[in-house]
Coordinates of C-alpha atoms and ligand atoms in Angstrom, one line a residue:
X1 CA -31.3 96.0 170.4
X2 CA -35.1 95.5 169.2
X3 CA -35.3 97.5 165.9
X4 CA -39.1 98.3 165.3
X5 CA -40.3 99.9 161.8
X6 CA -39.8 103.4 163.5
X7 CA -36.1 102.6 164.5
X8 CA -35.1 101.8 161.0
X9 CA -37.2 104.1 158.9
X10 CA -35.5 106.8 161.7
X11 CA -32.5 105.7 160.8
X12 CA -32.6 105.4 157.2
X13 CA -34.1 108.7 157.7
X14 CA -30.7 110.3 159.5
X15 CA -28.6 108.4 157.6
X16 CA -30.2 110.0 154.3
X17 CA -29.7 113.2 156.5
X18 CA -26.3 112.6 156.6
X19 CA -25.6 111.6 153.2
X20 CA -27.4 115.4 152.1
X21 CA -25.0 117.2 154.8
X22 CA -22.1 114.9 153.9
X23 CA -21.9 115.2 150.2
X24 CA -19.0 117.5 149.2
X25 CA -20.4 121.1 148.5
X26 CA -19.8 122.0 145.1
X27 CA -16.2 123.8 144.1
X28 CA -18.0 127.5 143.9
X29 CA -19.7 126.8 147.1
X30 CA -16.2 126.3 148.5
X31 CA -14.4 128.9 150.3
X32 CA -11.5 130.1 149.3
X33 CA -8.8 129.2 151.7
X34 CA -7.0 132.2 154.0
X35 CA -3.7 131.9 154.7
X36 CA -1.8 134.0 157.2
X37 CA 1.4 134.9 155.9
X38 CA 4.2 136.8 157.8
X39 CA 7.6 137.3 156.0
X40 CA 10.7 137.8 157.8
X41 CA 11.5 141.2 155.9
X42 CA 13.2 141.9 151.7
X43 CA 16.7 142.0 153.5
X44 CA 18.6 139.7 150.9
X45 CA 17.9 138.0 146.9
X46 CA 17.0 134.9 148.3
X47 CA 13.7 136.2 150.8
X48 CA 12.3 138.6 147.6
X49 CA 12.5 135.1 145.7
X50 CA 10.9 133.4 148.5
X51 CA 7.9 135.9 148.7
X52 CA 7.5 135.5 145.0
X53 CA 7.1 132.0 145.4
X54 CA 4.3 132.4 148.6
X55 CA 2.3 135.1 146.3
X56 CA 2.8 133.7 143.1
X57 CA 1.9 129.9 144.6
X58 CA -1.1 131.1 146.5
X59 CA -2.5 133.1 143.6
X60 CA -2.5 129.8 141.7
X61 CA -4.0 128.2 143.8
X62 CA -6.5 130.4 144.1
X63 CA -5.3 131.2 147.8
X64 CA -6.2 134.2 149.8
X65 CA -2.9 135.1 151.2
X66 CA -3.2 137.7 153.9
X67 CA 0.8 139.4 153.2
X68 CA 2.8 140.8 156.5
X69 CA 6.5 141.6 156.0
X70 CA 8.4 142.3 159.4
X71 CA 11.1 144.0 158.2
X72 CA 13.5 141.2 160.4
X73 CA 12.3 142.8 163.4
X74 CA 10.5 139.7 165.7
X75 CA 7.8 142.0 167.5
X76 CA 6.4 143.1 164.0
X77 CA 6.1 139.0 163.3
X78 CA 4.5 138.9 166.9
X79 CA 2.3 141.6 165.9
X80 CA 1.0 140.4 162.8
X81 CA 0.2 136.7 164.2
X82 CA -1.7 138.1 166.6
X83 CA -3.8 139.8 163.8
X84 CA -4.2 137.3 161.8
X85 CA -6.2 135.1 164.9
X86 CA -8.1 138.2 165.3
X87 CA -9.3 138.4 161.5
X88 CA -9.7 133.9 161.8
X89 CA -7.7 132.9 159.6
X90 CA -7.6 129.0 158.3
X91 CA -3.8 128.8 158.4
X92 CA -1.2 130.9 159.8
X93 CA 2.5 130.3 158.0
X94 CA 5.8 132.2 158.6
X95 CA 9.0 131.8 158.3
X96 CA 10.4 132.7 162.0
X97 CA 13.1 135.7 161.8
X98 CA 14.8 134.0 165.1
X99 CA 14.1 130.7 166.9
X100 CA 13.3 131.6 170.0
X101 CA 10.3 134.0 171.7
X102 CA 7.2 131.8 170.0
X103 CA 6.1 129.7 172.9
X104 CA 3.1 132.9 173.9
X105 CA 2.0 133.9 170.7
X106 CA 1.9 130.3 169.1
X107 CA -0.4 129.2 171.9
X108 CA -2.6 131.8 171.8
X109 CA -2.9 130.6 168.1
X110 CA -3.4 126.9 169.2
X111 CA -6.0 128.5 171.9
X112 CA -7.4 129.7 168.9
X113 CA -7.9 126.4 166.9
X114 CA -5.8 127.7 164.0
X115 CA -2.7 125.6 162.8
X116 CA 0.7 127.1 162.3
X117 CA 2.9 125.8 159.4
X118 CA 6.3 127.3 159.2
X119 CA 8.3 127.8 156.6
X120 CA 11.8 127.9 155.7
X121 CA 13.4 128.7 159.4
X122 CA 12.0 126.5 162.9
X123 CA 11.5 127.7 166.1
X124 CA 12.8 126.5 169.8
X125 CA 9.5 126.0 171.6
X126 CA 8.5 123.5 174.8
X127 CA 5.7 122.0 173.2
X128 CA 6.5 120.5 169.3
X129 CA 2.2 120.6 168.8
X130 CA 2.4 124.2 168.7
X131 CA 2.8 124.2 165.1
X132 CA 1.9 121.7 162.0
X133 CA 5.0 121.1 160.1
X134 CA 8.4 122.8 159.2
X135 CA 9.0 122.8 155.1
X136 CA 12.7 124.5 154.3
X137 CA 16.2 123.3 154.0
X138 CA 18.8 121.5 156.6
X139 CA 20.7 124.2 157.3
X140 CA 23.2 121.8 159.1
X141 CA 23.7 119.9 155.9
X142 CA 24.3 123.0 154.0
X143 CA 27.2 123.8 156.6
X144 CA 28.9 120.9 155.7
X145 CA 28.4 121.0 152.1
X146 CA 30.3 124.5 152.2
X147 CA 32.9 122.6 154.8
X148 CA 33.2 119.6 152.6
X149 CA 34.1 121.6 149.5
X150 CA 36.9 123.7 151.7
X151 CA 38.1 120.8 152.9
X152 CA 38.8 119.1 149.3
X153 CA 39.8 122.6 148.3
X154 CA 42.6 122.8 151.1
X155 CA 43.8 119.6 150.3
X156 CA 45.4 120.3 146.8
X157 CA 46.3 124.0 148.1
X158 CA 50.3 124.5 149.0
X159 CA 49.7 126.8 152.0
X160 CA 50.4 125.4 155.5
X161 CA 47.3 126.8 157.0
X162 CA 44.5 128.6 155.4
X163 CA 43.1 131.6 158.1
X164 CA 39.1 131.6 157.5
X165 CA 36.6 134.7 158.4
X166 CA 33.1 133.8 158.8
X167 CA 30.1 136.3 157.7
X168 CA 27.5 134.7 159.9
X169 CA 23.8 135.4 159.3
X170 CA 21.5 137.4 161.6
X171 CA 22.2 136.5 165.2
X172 CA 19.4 133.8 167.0
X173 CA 18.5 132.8 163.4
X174 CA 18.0 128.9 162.4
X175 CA 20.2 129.3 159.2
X176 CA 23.3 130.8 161.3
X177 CA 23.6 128.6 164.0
X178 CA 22.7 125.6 162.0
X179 CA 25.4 126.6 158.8
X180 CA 28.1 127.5 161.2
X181 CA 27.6 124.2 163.5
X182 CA 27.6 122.1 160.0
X183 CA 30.6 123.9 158.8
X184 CA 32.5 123.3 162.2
X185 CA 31.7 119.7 161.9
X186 CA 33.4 119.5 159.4
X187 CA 36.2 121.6 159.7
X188 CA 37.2 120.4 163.1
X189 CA 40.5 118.5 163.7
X190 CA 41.7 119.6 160.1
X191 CA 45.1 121.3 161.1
X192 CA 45.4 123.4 158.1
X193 CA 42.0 125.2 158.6
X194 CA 41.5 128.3 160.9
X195 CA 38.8 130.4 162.1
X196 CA 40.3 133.5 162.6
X197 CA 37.4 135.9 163.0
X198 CA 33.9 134.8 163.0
X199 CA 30.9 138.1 163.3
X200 CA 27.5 138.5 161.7
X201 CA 26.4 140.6 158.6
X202 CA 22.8 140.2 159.5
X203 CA 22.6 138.5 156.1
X204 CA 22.6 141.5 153.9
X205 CA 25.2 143.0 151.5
X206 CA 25.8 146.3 153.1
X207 CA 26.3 144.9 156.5
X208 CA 28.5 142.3 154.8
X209 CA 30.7 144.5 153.3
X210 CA 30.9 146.7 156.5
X211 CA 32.3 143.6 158.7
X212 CA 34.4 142.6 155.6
X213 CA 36.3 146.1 156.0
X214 CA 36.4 145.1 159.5
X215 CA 38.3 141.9 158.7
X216 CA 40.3 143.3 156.4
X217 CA 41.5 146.1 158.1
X218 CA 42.2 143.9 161.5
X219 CA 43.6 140.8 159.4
X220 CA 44.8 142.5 156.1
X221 CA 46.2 140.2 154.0
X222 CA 46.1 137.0 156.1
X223 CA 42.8 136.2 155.3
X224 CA 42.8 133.6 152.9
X225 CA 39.1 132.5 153.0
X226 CA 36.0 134.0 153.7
X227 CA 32.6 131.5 154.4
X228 CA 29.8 134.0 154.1
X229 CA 26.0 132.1 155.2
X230 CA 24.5 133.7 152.3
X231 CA 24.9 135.0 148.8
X232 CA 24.5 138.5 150.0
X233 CA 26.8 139.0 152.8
X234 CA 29.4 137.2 149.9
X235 CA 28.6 140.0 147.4
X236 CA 28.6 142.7 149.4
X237 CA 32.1 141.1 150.5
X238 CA 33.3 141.2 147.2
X239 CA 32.8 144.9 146.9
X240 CA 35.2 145.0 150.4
X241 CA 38.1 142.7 149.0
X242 CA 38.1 144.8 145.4
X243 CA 38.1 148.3 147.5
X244 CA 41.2 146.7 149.5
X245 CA 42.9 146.0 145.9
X246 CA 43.0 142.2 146.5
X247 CA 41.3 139.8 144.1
X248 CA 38.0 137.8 145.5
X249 CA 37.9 134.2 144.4
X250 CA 41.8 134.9 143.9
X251 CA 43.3 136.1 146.4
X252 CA 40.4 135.1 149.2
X253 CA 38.2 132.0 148.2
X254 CA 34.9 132.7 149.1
X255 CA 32.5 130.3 149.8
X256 CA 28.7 131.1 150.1
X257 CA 25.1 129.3 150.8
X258 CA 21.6 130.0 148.8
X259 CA 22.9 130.0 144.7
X260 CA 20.7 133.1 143.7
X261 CA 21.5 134.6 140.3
X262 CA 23.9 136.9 141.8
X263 CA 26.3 134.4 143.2
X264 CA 26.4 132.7 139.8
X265 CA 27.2 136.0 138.5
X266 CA 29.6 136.8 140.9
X267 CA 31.4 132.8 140.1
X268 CA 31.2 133.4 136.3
X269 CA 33.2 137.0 136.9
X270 CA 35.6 134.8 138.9
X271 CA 34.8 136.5 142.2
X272 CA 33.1 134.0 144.0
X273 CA 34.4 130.4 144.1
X274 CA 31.1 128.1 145.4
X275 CA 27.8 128.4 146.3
X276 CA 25.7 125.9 148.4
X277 CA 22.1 125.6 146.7
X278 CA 19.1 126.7 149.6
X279 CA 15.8 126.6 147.2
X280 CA 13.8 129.8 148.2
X281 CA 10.5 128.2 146.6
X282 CA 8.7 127.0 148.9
X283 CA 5.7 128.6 147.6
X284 CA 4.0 125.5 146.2
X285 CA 4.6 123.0 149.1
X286 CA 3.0 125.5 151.6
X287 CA -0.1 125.7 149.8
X288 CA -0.3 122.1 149.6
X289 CA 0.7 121.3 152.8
X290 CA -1.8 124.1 153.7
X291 CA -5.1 122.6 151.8
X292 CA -4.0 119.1 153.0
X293 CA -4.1 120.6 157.1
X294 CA -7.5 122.4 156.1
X295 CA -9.0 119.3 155.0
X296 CA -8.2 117.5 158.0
X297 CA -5.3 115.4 156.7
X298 CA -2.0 114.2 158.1
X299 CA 1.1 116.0 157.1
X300 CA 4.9 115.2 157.2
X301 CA 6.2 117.1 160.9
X302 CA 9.2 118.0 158.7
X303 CA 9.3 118.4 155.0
X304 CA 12.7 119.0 153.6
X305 CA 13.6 120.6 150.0
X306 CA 16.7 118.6 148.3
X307 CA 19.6 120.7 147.1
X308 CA 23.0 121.1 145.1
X309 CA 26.1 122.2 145.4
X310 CA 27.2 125.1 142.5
X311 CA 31.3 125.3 142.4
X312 CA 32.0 128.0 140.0
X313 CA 33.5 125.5 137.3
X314 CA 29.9 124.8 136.4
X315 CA 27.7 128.5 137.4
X316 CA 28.0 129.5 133.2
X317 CA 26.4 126.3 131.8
X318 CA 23.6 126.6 135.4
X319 CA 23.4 129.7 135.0
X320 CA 20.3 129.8 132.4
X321 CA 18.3 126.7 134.7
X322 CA 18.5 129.2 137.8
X323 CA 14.6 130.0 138.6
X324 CA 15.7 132.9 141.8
Ligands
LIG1 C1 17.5 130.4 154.5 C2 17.0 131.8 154.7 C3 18.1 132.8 154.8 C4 18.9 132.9 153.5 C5 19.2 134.3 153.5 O1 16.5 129.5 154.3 O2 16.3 131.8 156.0 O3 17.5 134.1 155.0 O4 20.0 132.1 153.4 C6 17.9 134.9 154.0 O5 19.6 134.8 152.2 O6 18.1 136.2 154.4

């Protein structure tokens, strides 16, 4: 190509252009990033620790954070999605109440140009694109973890067979299929362990304690274990086994997933025998993960939070580290 005078002054011209429209407007000029939050509901310790960490992490980052809590009922989640493309948000984040019953509303998002990031629970949709990332636990692992403890637990007991009940979370959710599959897995094939009776508790303490009565009354005092999929439904457990005048952590070993304050209290009380770490603050990933989508860079499809294991032999010397 011939360049004449013209051509290149043009260029230099555009490309000084560019350079102007290019350069990185200044940090005041910058808008404040809005992010599109919509919570699952306040039904157990662990989700009031996790909206803590949203709202305190996108205050400090000087986040707009657009607050919807759905009080675990899907359509509300639905609902507020759908408001949140209306009012254009930059990002739209939530942590799915169940995993199925996105594919619609996440396209019309996508239709919308605005990425999804979820958090803590995934969804079961036909096309992976529909959101950015998943940041939470592995629910599976923490299955096993609770299985791999029972397991080493049954092996220095005397009993013959140990009959298990199973408080599972709220029915369709990641966390409940994904910690009872990981504890099967683990469990399977092991003669001396027993599902007896296996029903949800929605993942709250009174509808833990409610099926726990349940149990009882239908298993009485052949229940030697209960594996609850949260803290709450444990605690609210606990309550059940003390009204029945038998001894949690004694007389049932109970076994329990997220290692919020009150299953530490519960293990230092001797009521409560384990709990499998799930870390509820996420708040400071998602708004990094979020400013790193909004700038136009590549982020991890799955970003997973490492976790513990918390027997109660070690919950009073934890106990002061716990942040939730
Ligand atoms: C797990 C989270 C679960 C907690 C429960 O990441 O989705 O929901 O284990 C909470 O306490 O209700």
């Amino acid at each position: 190509m011939h360049f004449t005078r013209r051509t290149i002054l043009g260029a230099a011209v555009a490309a000084a252009c560019v350079a102007v429209t290019t350069a990185a407007a200044p940090a005041y000029a910058q808008k404040p990033l809005v992010i599109g939050f919509s919570q699952v509901g306040a039904e157990s310790e662990w989700r009031t620790a996790n909206t803590a960490s949203v709202k305190d992490a996108a205050k400090k980052a000087g986040v707009t954070l657009k607050f919807a809590d759905a009080q675990q009922r899907q359509e509300n989640q639905v609902k507020a999605i759908r408001s949140f493309i209306a009012q254009r948000v930059d990002i739209i984040a939530f942590s799915p109440v169940v995993e199925s019953g996105w594919d619609t509303v996440l396209r019309e998002a996508k239709a919308a140009k605005i990425p999804v990031i979820l958090t803590d629970r995934s969804v079961n949709v036909s096309d992976p694109t529909l959101f950015v990332s998943l940041i939470g636990s592995d629910f599976v692992e923490e299955g096993r973890k609770a299985g791999r403890w029972l397991v080493e637990y049954a092996k220095k007991s005397p009993a013959a067979t140990l009959n298990i009940v199973e408080l599972q979370g709220t029915v369709g959710s990641a966390p409940a299929i994904d910690r009872k599959a990981g504890f099967e897995e683990i469990i399977k094939g092991n003669p001396k362990l027993k599902v007896v009776r296996t029903q949800t508790g929605d993942f709250t303490r009174a509808k833990g304690k409610e099926v726990m009565e349940a149990f009882l009354k239908a298993q009485g005092k052949s229940i030697n274990v209960l594996y609850a999929h949260n803290d709450d439904m444990a605690i609210g457990a606990i309550q059940a086994i003390e009204e029945a005048g038998l001894k949690p952590g004694k007389d049932i070993i109970i076994i329990s997933i997220d290692g919020v304050k009150g299953a530490f209290e519960a293990m230092i009380a001797g009521k409560l025998n384990v709990t499998v770490e799930c870390s509820p603050l996420l708040g400071p990933q998602l708004m990094e993960a979020a400013a790193a989508v909004k700038a136009g860079k590549a982020i991890p499809k799955r970003i997973v939070v490492n976790e513990g294991v918390f027997p109660a032999e070690v919950a009073a010397k934890e106990f002061p580290n716990r942040k939730y």
